[in-house]
PDB file of C-alpha atoms in Angstrom:
ATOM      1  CA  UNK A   6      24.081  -4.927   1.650  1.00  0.00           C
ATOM      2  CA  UNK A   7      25.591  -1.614   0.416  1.00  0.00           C
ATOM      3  CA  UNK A   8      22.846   1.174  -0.280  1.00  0.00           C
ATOM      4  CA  UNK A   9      23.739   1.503  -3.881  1.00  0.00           C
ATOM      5  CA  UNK A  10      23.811  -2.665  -4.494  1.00  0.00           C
ATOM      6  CA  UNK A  11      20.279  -2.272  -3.064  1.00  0.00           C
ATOM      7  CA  UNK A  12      19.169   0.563  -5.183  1.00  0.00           C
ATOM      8  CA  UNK A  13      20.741  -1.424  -8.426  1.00  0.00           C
ATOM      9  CA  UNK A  14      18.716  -4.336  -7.537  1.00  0.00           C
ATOM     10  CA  UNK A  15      15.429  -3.025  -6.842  1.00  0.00           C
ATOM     11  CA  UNK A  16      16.284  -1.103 -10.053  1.00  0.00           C
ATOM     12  CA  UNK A  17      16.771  -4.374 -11.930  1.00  0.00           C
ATOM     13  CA  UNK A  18      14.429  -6.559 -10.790  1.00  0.00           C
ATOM     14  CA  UNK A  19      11.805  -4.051  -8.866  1.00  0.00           C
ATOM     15  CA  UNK A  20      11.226  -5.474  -5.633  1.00  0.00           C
ATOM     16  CA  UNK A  21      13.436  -5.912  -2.393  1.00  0.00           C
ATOM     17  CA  UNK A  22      12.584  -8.184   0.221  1.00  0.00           C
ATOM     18  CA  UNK A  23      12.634  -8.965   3.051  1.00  0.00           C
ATOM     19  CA  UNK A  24      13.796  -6.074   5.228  1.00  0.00           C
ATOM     20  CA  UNK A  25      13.594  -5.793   9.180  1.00  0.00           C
ATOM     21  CA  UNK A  26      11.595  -2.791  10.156  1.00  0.00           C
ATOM     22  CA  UNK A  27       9.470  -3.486  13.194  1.00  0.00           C
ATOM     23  CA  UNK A  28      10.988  -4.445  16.290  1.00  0.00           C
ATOM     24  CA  UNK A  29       9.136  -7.042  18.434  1.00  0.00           C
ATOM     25  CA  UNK A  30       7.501  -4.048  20.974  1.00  0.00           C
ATOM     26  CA  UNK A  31       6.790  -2.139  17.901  1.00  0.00           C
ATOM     27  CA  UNK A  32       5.175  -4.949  16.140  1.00  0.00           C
ATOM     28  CA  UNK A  33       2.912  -5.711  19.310  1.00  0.00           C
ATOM     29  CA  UNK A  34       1.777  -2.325  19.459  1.00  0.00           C
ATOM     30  CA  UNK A  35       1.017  -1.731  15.786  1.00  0.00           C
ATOM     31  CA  UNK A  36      -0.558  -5.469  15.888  1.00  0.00           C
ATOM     32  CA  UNK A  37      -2.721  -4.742  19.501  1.00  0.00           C
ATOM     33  CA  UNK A  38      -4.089  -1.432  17.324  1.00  0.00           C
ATOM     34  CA  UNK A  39      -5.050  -3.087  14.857  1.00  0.00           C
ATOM     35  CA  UNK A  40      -6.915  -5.594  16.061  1.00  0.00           C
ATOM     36  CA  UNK A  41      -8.409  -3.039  18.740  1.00  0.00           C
ATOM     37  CA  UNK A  42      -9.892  -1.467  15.127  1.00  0.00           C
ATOM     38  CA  UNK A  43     -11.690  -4.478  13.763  1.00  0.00           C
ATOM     39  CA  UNK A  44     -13.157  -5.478  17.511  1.00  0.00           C
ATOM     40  CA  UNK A  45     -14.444  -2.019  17.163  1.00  0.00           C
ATOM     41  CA  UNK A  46     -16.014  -2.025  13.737  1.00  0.00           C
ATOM     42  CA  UNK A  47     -17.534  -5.801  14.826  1.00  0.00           C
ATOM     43  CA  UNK A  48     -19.785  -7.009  12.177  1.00  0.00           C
ATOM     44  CA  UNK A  49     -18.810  -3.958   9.763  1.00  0.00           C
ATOM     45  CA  UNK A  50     -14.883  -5.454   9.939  1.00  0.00           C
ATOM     46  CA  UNK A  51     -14.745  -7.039   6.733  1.00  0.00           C
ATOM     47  CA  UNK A  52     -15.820  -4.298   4.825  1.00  0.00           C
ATOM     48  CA  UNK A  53     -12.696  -2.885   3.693  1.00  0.00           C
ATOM     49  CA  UNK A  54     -13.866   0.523   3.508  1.00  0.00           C
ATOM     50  CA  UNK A  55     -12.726   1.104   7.005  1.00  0.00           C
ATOM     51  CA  UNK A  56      -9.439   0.948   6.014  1.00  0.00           C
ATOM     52  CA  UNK A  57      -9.009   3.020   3.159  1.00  0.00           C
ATOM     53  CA  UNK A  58      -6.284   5.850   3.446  1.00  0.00           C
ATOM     54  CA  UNK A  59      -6.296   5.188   7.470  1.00  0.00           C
ATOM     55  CA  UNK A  60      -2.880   6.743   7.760  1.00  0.00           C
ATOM     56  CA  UNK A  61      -3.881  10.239   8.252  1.00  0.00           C
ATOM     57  CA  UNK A  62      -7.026   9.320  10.501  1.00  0.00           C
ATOM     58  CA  UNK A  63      -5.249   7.116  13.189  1.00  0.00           C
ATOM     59  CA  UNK A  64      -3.173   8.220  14.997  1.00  0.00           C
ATOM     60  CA  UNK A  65      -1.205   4.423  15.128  1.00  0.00           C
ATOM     61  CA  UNK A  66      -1.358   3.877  11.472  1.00  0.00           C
ATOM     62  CA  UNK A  67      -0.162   7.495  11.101  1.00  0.00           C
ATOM     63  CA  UNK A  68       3.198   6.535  13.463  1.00  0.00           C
ATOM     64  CA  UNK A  69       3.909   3.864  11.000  1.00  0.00           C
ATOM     65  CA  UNK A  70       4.226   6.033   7.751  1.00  0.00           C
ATOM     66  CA  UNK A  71       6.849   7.873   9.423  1.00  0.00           C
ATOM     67  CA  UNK A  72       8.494   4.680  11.176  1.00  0.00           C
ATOM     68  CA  UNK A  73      11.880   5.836  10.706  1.00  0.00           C
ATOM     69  CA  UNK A  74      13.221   2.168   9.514  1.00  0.00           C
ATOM     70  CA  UNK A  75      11.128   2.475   6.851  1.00  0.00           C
ATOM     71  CA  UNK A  76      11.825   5.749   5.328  1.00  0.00           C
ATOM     72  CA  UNK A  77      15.658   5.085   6.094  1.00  0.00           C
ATOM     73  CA  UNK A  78      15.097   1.710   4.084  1.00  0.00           C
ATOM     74  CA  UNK A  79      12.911   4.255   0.817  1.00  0.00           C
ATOM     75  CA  UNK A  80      15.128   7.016   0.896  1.00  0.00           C
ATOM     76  CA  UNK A  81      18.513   5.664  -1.246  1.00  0.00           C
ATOM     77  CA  UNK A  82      16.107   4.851  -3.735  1.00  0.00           C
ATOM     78  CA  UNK A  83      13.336   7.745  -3.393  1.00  0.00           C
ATOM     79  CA  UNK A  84      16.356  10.776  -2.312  1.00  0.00           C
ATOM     80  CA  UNK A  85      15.855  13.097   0.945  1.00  0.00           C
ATOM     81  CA  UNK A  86      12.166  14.162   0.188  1.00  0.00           C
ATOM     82  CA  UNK A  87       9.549  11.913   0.750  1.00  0.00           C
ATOM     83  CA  UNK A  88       5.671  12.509   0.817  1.00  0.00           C
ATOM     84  CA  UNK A  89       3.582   9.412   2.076  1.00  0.00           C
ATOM     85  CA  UNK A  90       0.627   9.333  -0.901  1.00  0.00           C
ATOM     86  CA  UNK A  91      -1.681   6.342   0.493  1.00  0.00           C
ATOM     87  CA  UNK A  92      -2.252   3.856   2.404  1.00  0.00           C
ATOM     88  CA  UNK A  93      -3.922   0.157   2.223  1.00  0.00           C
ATOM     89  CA  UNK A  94      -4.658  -2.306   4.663  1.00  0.00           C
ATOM     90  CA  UNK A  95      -4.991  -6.057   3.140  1.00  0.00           C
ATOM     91  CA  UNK A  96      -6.247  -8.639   5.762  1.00  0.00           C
ATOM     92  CA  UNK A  97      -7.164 -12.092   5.092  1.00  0.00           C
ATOM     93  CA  UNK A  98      -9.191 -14.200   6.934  1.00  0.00           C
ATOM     94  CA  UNK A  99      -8.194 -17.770   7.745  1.00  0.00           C
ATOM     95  CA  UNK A 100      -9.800 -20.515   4.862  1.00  0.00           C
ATOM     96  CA  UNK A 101     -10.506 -17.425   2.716  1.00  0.00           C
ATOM     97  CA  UNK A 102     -11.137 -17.295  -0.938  1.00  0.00           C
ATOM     98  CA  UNK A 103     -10.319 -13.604  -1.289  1.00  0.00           C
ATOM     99  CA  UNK A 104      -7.424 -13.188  -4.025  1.00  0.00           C
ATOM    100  CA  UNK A 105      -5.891  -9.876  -5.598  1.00  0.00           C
ATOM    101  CA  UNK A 106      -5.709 -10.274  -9.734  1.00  0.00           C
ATOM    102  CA  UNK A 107      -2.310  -9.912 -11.548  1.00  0.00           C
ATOM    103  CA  UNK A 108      -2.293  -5.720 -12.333  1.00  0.00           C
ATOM    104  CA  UNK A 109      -0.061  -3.364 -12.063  1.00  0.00           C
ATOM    105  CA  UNK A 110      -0.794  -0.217  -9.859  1.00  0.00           C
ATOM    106  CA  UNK A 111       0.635   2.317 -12.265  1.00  0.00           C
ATOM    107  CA  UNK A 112      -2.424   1.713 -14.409  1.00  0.00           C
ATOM    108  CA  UNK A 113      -4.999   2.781 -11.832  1.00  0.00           C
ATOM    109  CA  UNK A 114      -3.397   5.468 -10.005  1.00  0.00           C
ATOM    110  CA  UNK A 115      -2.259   7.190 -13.394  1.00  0.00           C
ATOM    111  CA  UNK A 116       0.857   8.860 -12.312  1.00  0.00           C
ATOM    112  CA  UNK A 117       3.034  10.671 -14.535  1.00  0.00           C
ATOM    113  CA  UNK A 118       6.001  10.117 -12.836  1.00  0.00           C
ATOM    114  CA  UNK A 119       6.645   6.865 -11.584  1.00  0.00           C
ATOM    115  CA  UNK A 120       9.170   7.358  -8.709  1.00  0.00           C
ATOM    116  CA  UNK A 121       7.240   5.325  -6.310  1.00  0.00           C
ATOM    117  CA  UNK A 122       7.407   2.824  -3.968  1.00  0.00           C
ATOM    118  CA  UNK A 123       4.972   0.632  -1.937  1.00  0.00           C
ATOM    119  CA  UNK A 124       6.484  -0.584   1.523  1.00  0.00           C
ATOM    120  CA  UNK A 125       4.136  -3.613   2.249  1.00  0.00           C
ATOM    121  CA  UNK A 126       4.857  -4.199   5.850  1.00  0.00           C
ATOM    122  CA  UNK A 127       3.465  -7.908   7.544  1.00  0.00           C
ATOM    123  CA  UNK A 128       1.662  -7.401  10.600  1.00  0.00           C
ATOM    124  CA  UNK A 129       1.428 -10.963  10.695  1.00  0.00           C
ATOM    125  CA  UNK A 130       3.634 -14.093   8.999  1.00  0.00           C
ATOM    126  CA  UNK A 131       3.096 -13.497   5.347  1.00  0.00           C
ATOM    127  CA  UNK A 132       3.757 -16.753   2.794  1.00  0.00           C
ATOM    128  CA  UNK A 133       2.504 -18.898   0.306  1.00  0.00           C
ATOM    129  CA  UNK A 134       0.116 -20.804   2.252  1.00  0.00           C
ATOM    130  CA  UNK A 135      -1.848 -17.870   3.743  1.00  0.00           C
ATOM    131  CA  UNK A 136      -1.345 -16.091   0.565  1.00  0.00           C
ATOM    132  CA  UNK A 137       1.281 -14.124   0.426  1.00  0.00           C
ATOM    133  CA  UNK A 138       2.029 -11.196  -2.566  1.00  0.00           C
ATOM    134  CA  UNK A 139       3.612 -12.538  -5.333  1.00  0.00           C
ATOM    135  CA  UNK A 140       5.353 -10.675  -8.434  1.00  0.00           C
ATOM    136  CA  UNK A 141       7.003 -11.541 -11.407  1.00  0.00           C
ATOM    137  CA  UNK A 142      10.247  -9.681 -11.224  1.00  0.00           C
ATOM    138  CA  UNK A 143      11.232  -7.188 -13.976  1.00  0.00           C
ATOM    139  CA  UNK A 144       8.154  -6.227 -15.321  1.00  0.00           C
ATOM    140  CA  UNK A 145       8.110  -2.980 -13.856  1.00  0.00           C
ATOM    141  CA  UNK A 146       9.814  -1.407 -16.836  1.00  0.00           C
ATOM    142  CA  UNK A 147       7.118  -2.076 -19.282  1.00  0.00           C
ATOM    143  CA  UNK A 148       2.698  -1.063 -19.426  1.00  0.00           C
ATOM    144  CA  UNK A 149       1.145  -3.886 -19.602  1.00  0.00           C
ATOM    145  CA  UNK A 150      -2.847  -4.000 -20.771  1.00  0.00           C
ATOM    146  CA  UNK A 151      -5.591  -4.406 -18.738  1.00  0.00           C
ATOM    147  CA  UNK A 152      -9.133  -5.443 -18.442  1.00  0.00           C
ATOM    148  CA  UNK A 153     -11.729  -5.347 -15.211  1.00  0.00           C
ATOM    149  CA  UNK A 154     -13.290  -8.080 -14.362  1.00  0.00           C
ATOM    150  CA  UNK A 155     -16.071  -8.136 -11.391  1.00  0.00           C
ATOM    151  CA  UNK A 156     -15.395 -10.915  -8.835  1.00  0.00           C
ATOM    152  CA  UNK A 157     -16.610 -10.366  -5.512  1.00  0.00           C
ATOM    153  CA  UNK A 158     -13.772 -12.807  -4.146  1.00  0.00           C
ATOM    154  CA  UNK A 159     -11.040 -10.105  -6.127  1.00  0.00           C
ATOM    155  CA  UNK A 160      -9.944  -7.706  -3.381  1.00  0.00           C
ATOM    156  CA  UNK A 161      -9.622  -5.235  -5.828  1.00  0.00           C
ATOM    157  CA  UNK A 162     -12.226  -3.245  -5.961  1.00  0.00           C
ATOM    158  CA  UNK A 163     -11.745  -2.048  -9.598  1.00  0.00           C
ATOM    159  CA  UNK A 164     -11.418  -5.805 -10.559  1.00  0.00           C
ATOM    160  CA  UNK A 165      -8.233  -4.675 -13.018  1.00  0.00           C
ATOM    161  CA  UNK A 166      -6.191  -7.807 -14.239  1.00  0.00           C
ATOM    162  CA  UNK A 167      -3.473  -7.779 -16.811  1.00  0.00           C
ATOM    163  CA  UNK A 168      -5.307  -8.961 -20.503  1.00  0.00           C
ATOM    164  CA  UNK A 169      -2.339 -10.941 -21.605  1.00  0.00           C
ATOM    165  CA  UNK A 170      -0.831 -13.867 -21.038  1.00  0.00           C
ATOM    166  CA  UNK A 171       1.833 -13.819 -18.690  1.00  0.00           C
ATOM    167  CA  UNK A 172       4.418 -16.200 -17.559  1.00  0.00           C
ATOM    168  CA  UNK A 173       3.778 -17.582 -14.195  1.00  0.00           C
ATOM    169  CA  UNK A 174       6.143 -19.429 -14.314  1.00  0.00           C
ATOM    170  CA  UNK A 175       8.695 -16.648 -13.001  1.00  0.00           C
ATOM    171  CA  UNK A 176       6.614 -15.314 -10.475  1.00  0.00           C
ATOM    172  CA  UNK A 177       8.312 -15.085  -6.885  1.00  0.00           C
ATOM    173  CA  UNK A 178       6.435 -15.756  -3.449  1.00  0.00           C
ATOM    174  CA  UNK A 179       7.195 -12.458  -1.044  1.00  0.00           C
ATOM    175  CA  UNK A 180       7.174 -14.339   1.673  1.00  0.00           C
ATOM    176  CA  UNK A 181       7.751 -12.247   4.806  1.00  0.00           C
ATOM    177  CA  UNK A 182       8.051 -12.778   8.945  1.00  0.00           C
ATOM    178  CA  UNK A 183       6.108 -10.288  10.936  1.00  0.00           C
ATOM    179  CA  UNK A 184       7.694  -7.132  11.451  1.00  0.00           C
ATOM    180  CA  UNK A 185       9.751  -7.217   7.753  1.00  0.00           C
ATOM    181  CA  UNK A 186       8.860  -5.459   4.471  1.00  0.00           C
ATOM    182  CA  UNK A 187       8.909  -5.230   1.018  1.00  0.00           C
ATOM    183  CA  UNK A 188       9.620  -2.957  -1.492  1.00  0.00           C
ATOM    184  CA  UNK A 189       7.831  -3.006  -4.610  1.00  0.00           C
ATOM    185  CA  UNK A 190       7.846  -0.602  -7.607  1.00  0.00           C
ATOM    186  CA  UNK A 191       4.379   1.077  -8.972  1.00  0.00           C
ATOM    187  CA  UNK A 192       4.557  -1.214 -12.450  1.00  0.00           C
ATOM    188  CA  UNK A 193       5.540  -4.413 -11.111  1.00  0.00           C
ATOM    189  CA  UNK A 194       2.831  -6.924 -12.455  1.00  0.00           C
ATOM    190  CA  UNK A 195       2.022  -8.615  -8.082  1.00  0.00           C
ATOM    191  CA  UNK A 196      -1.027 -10.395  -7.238  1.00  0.00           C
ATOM    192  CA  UNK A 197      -1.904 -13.000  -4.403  1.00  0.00           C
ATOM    193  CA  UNK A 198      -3.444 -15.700  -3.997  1.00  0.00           C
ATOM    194  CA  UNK A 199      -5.870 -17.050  -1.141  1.00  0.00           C
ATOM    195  CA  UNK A 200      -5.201 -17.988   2.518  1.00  0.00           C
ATOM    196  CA  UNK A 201      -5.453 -21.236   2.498  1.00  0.00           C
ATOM    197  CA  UNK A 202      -4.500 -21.619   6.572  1.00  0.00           C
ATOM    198  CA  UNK A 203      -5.974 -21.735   9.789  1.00  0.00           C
ATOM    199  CA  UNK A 204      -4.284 -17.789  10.495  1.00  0.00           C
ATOM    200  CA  UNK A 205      -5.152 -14.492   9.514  1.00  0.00           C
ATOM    201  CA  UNK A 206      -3.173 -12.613   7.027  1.00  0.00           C
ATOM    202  CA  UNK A 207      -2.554  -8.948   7.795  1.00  0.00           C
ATOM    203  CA  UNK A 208      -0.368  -6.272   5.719  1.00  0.00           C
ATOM    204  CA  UNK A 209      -0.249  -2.284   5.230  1.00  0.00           C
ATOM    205  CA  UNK A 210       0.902  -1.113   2.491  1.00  0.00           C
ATOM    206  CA  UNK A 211       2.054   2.367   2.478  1.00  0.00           C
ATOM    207  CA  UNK A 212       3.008   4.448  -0.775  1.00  0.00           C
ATOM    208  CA  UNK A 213       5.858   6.465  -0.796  1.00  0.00           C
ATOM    209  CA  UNK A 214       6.576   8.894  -3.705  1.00  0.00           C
ATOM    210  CA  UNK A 215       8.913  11.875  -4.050  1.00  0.00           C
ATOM    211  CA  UNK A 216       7.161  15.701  -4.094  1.00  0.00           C
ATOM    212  CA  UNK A 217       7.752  15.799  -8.037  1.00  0.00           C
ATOM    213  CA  UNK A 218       5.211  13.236  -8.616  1.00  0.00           C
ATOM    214  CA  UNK A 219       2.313  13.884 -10.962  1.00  0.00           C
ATOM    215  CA  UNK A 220      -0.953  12.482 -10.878  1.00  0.00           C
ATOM    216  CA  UNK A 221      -4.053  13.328 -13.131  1.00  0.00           C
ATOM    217  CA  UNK A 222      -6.549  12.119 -10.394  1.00  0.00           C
ATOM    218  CA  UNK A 223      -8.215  13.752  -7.996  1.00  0.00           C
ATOM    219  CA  UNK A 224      -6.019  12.739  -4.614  1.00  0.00           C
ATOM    220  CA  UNK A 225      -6.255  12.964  -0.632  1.00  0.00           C
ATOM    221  CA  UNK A 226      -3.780  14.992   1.128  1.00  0.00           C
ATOM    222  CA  UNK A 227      -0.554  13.944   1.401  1.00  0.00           C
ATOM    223  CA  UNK A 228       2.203  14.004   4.651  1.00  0.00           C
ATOM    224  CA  UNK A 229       5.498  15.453   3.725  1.00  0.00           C
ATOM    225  CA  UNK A 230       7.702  12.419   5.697  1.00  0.00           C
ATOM    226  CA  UNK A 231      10.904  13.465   5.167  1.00  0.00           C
ATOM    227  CA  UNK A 232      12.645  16.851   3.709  1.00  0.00           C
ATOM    228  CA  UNK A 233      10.269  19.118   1.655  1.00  0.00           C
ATOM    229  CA  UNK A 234       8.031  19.504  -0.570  1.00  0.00           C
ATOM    230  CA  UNK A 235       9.079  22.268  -2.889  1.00  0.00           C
ATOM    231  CA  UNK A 236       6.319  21.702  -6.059  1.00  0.00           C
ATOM    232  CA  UNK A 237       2.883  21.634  -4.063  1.00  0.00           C
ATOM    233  CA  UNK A 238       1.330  19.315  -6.609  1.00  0.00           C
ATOM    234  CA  UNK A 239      -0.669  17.466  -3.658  1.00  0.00           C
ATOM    235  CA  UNK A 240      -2.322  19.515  -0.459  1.00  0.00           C
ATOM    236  CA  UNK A 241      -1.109  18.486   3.293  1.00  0.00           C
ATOM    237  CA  UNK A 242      -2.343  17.102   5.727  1.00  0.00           C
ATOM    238  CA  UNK A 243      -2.498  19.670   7.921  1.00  0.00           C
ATOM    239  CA  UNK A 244      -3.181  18.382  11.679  1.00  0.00           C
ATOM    240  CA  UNK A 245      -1.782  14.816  12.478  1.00  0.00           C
ATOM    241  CA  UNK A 246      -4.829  12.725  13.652  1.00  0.00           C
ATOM    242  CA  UNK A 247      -5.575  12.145  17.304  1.00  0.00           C
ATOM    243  CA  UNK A 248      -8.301  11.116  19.408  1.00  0.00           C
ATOM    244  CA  UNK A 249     -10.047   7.500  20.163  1.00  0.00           C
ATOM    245  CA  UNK A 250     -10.755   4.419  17.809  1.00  0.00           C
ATOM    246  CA  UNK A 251     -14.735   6.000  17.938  1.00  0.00           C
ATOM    247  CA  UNK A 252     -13.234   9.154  16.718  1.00  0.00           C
ATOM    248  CA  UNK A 253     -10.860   7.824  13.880  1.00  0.00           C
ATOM    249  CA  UNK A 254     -13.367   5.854  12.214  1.00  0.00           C
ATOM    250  CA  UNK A 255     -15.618   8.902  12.063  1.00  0.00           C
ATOM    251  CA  UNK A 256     -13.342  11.229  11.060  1.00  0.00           C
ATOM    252  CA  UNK A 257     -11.921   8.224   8.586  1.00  0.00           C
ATOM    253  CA  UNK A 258     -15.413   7.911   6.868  1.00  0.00           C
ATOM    254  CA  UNK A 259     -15.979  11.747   6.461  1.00  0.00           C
ATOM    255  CA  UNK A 260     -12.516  11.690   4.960  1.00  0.00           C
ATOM    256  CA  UNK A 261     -13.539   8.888   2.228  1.00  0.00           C
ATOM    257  CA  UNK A 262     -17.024  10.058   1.836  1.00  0.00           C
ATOM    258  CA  UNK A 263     -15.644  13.842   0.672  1.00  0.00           C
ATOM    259  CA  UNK A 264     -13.232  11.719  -1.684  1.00  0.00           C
ATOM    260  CA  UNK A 265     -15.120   9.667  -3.702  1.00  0.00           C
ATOM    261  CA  UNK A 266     -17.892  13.234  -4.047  1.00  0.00           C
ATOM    262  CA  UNK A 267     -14.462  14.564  -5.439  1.00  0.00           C
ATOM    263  CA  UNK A 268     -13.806  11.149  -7.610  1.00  0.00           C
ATOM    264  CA  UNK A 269     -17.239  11.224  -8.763  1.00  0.00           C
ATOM    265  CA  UNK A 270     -17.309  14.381 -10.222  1.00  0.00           C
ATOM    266  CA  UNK A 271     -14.189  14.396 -12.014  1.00  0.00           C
ATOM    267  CA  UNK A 272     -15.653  11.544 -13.844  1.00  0.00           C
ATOM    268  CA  UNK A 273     -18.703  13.269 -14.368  1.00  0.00           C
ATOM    269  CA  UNK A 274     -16.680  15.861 -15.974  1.00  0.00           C
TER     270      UNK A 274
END
């Protein structure tokens, strides 16, 4: 499809999927790191702040950001200049009851401008029975309310989930094969539901945004992926990461710990 068809319909409806990105030696490698990461963290694996913001503390997760398939699938919508502004990794386990509530991400991350994309990339077959994202297309152009509710099974932290009623009914399964992508926009309403199946579920979603971007909360560094960054809202990263799995999850820790010291007294103030 023709790069401005693609850009009209992600436009229109908010999402595109799916979209080849990995080939099968990339996907192995990216996979075999992975996996090398949680058989290093052992018991600590399931806590899921290991993973935060990972792309500028491992050196593997790092490579993907700036996979050139994916930036060459963000940049007719995005333009020439893209910064990479986070980074999530959502695994489920098999026969698990975790679930992500119905939100939209604009209302946590508070950005100004919302010329952003998520590129949620399947390390492993994602679809309805291992639970899969879902969205309900076109409701990216509107703010919707929302409330927090603490579950532990919600694998949002902040427990956000949209406080009115919403038609289901719509909603669209993103199923993906491993190695393809989605698109999503910041203020499409997506959630997920369990993994119901015998296989792990594995995805990294990594948020794209364009230099102009403007966010009122206290952020990590950012990696300039393509072009330039000519309004220095953000600071950069300034040494890619290197070193062993030991090393990244140190240097990944001391990273978050400094971060939520820096969260934490902005809400203080």
């Amino acid at each position: 499809m023709h790069e401005p068809i693609l850009k009209e319909k992600y436009s229109k409806e908010g999402i595109l999927f799916p979209i080849s990105v990995l080939e099968k030696s990339d996907l192995s490698y990216f996979r075999d790191q992975y996996d090398a990461l949680e058989a290093f963290l052992g018991e600590k694996a399931s806590n899921p702040v290991y993973y935060k913001q990972i792309h500028f503390t491992h050196p593997w997760a790092y490579k993907l950001a700036l996979h050139p398939p994916i930036l060459d699938a963000i940049e007719p919508i995005l333009g020439k200049n893209i910064i990479v502004h986070g980074c999530s990794v959502f695994c489920k386990q098999p026969n698990n009851g975790q679930y992500i509530s119905w939100h939209q991400d604009g209302y946590y991350f508070d950005i100004a401008k919302p010329n952003y994309i998520t590129a949620w990339i399947a390390l492993s077959p994602s679809n309805a029975e291992n639970g899969c994202m879902r969205v309900i297309p076109q409701t990216h152009t509107k703010d919707y309310p929302h409330t927090s509710h603490t579950d532990i099974d919600n694998m949002l932290s902040s427990g956000l989930t949209i406080s009115e009623p919403l038609n289901e009914i719509k909603a669209v399964d993103v199923e993906l094969k491993a190695g393809e992508m989605s698109l999503h926009h910041l203020n499409i309403i997506h959630s997920s539901q369990p993994n119901t199946s015998n296989s792990k579920r594995l995805g990294i979603a990594i948020r794209y945004t364009s230099p102009d971007m403007i966010q009122q909360l206290p952020h990590h560094d950012i990696i300039v992926a393509r072009g330039k960054d000519e309004f220095n809202h953000f600071n950069h990263l300034q040494h890619k990461p290197e070193g062993s799995i030991a090393e990244s999850v140190e240097r990944q820790q001391k990273v978050h710990n400094a971060y939520m010291k820096k969260r934490q007294a902005k809400t203080e103030n």
